[in-house]
Tab-separated table of C-alpha atoms in Angstrom:
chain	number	residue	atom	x	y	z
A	26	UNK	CA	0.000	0.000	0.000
A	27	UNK	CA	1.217	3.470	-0.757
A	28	UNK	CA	1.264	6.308	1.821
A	29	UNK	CA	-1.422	8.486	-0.252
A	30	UNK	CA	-3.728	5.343	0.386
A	31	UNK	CA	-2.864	5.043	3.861
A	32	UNK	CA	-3.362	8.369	4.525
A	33	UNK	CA	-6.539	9.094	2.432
A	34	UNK	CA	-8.270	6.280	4.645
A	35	UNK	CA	-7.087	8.136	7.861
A	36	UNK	CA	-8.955	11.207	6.690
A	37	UNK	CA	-11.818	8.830	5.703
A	38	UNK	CA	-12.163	6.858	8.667
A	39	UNK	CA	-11.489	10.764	11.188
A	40	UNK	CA	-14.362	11.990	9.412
A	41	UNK	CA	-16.782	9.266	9.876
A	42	UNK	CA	-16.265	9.569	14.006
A	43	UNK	CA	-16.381	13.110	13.845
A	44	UNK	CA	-20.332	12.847	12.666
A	45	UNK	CA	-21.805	10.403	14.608
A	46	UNK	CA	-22.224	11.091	18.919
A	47	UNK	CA	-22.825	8.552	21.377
A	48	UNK	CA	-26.359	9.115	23.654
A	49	UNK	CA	-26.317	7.606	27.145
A	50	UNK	CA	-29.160	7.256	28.739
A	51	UNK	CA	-28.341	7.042	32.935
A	52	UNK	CA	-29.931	5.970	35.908
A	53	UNK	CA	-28.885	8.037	39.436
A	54	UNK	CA	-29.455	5.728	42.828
A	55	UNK	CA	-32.906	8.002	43.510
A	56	UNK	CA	-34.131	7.036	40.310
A	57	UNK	CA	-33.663	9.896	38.162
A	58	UNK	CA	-33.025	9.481	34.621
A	59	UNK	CA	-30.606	11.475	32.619
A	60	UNK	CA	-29.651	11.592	28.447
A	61	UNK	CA	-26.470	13.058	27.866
A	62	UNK	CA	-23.393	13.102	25.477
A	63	UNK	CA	-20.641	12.081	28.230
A	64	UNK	CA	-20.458	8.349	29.948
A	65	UNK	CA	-22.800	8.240	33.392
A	66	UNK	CA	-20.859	8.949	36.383
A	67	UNK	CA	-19.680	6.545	39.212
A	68	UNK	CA	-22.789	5.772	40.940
A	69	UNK	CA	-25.225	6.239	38.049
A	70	UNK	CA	-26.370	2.928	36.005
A	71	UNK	CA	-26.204	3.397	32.208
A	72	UNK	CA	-29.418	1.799	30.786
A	73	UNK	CA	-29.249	2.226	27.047
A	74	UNK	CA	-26.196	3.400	24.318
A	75	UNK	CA	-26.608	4.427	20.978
A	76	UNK	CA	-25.319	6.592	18.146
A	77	UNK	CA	-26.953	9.695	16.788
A	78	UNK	CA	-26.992	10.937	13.988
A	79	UNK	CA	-25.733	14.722	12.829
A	80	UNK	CA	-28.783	17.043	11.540
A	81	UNK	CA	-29.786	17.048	8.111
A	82	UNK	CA	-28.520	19.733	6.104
A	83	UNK	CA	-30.751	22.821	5.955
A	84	UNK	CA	-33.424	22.081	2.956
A	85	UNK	CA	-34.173	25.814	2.101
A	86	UNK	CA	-33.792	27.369	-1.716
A	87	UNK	CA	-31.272	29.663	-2.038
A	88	UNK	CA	-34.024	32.201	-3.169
A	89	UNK	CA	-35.962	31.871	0.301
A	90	UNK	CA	-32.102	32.180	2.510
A	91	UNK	CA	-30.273	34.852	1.006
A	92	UNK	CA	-27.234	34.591	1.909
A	93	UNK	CA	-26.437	38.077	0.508
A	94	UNK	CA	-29.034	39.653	2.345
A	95	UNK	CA	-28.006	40.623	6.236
A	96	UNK	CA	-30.790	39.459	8.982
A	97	UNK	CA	-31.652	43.182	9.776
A	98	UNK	CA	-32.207	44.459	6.092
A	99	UNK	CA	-35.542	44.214	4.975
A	100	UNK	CA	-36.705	41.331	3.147
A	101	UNK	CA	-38.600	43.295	0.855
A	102	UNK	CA	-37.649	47.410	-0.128
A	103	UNK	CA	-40.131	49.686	-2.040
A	104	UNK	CA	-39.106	50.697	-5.897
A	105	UNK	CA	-39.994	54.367	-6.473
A	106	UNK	CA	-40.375	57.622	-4.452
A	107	UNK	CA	-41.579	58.313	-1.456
A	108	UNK	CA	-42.102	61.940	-2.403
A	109	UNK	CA	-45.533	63.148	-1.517
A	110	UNK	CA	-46.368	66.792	-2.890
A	111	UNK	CA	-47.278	69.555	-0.546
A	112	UNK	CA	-50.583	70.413	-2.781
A	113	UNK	CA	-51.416	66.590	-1.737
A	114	UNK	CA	-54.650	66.534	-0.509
A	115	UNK	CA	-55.138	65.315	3.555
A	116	UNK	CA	-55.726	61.982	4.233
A	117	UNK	CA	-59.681	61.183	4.925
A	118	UNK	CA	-60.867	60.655	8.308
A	119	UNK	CA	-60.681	56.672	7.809
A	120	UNK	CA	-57.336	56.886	6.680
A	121	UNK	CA	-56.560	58.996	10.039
A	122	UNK	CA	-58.132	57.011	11.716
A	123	UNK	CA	-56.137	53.933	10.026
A	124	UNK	CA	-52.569	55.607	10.536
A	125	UNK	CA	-52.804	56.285	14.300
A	126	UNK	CA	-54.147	52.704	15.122
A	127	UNK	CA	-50.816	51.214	13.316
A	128	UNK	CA	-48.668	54.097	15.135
A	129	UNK	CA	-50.411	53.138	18.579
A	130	UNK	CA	-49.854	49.639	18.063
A	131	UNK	CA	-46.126	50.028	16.463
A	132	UNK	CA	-45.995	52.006	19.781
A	133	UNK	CA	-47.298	49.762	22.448
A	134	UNK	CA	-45.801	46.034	20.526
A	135	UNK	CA	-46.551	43.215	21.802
A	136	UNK	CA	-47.961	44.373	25.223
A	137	UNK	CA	-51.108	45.093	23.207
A	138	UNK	CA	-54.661	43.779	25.220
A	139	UNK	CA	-57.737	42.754	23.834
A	140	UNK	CA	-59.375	46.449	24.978
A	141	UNK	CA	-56.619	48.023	22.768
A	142	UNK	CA	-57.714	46.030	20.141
A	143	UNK	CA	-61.100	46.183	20.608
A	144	UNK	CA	-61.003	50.162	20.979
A	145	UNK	CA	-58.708	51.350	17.905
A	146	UNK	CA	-60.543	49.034	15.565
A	147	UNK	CA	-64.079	50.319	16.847
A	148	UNK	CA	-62.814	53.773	16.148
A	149	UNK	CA	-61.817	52.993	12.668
A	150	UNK	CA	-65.057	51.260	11.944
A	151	UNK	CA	-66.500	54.134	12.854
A	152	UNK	CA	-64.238	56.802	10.510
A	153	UNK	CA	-64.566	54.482	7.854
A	154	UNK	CA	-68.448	54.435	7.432
């Protein structure tokens, strides 16, 4: 055997041990059952051994995890301007009524209550009639 095949089933065989953990399932003298990576201690029984397995690779498209894209960006950004004209004309009373609901609840988060709820959207079904 030549030292290239020697050594490229060294590599194989490091690899292969590297994936796979032992489980060990324990047994302390009260009774209490443990699962952990490590053999059981002196004193505790060890009931069961066996090997798991490493997660399977993550299954998502490359077009749902961007990789490119940092966690805080948006997912999504708006094309074209934001630009509102000063002759615009003011929102209606619905739409008021609309935009300080989703400031109050941008506001408040998730500490929101049912009356909250319950209030804001009665006073936009009201604007909005």
């Amino acid at each position: 055997m030549s030292w290239r095949t020697v050594f490229g089933c060294v590599i194989a065989l490091s690899c292969t041990h590297a994936a796979a953990q032992n489980v060990y399932k324990c047994v302390a003298a009260g009774g209490v059952v443990s699962y952990q990576s490590a053999p059981c201690e002196h004193g505790a029984r060890e009931t069961a051994r066996w090997d798991a397995p490493p997660d399977p690779p993550s299954r998502l498209h490359k077009s749902v995890a961007n990789p490119e894209r940092h966690p805080s960006e948006p997912r999504f950004t708006r094309t074209g301007s934001a630009h509102i004209p000063r002759n615009a004309a003011k929102p209606s009373a619905c739409e008021a009524a609309k935009a300080n609901r989703d400031r109050t609840l941008d506001r408040v988060g998730l500490k929101r209550t049912f009356d909250l709820l319950s209030r804001l959207d009665e006073q936009v079904r009201n604007a909005c009639r």
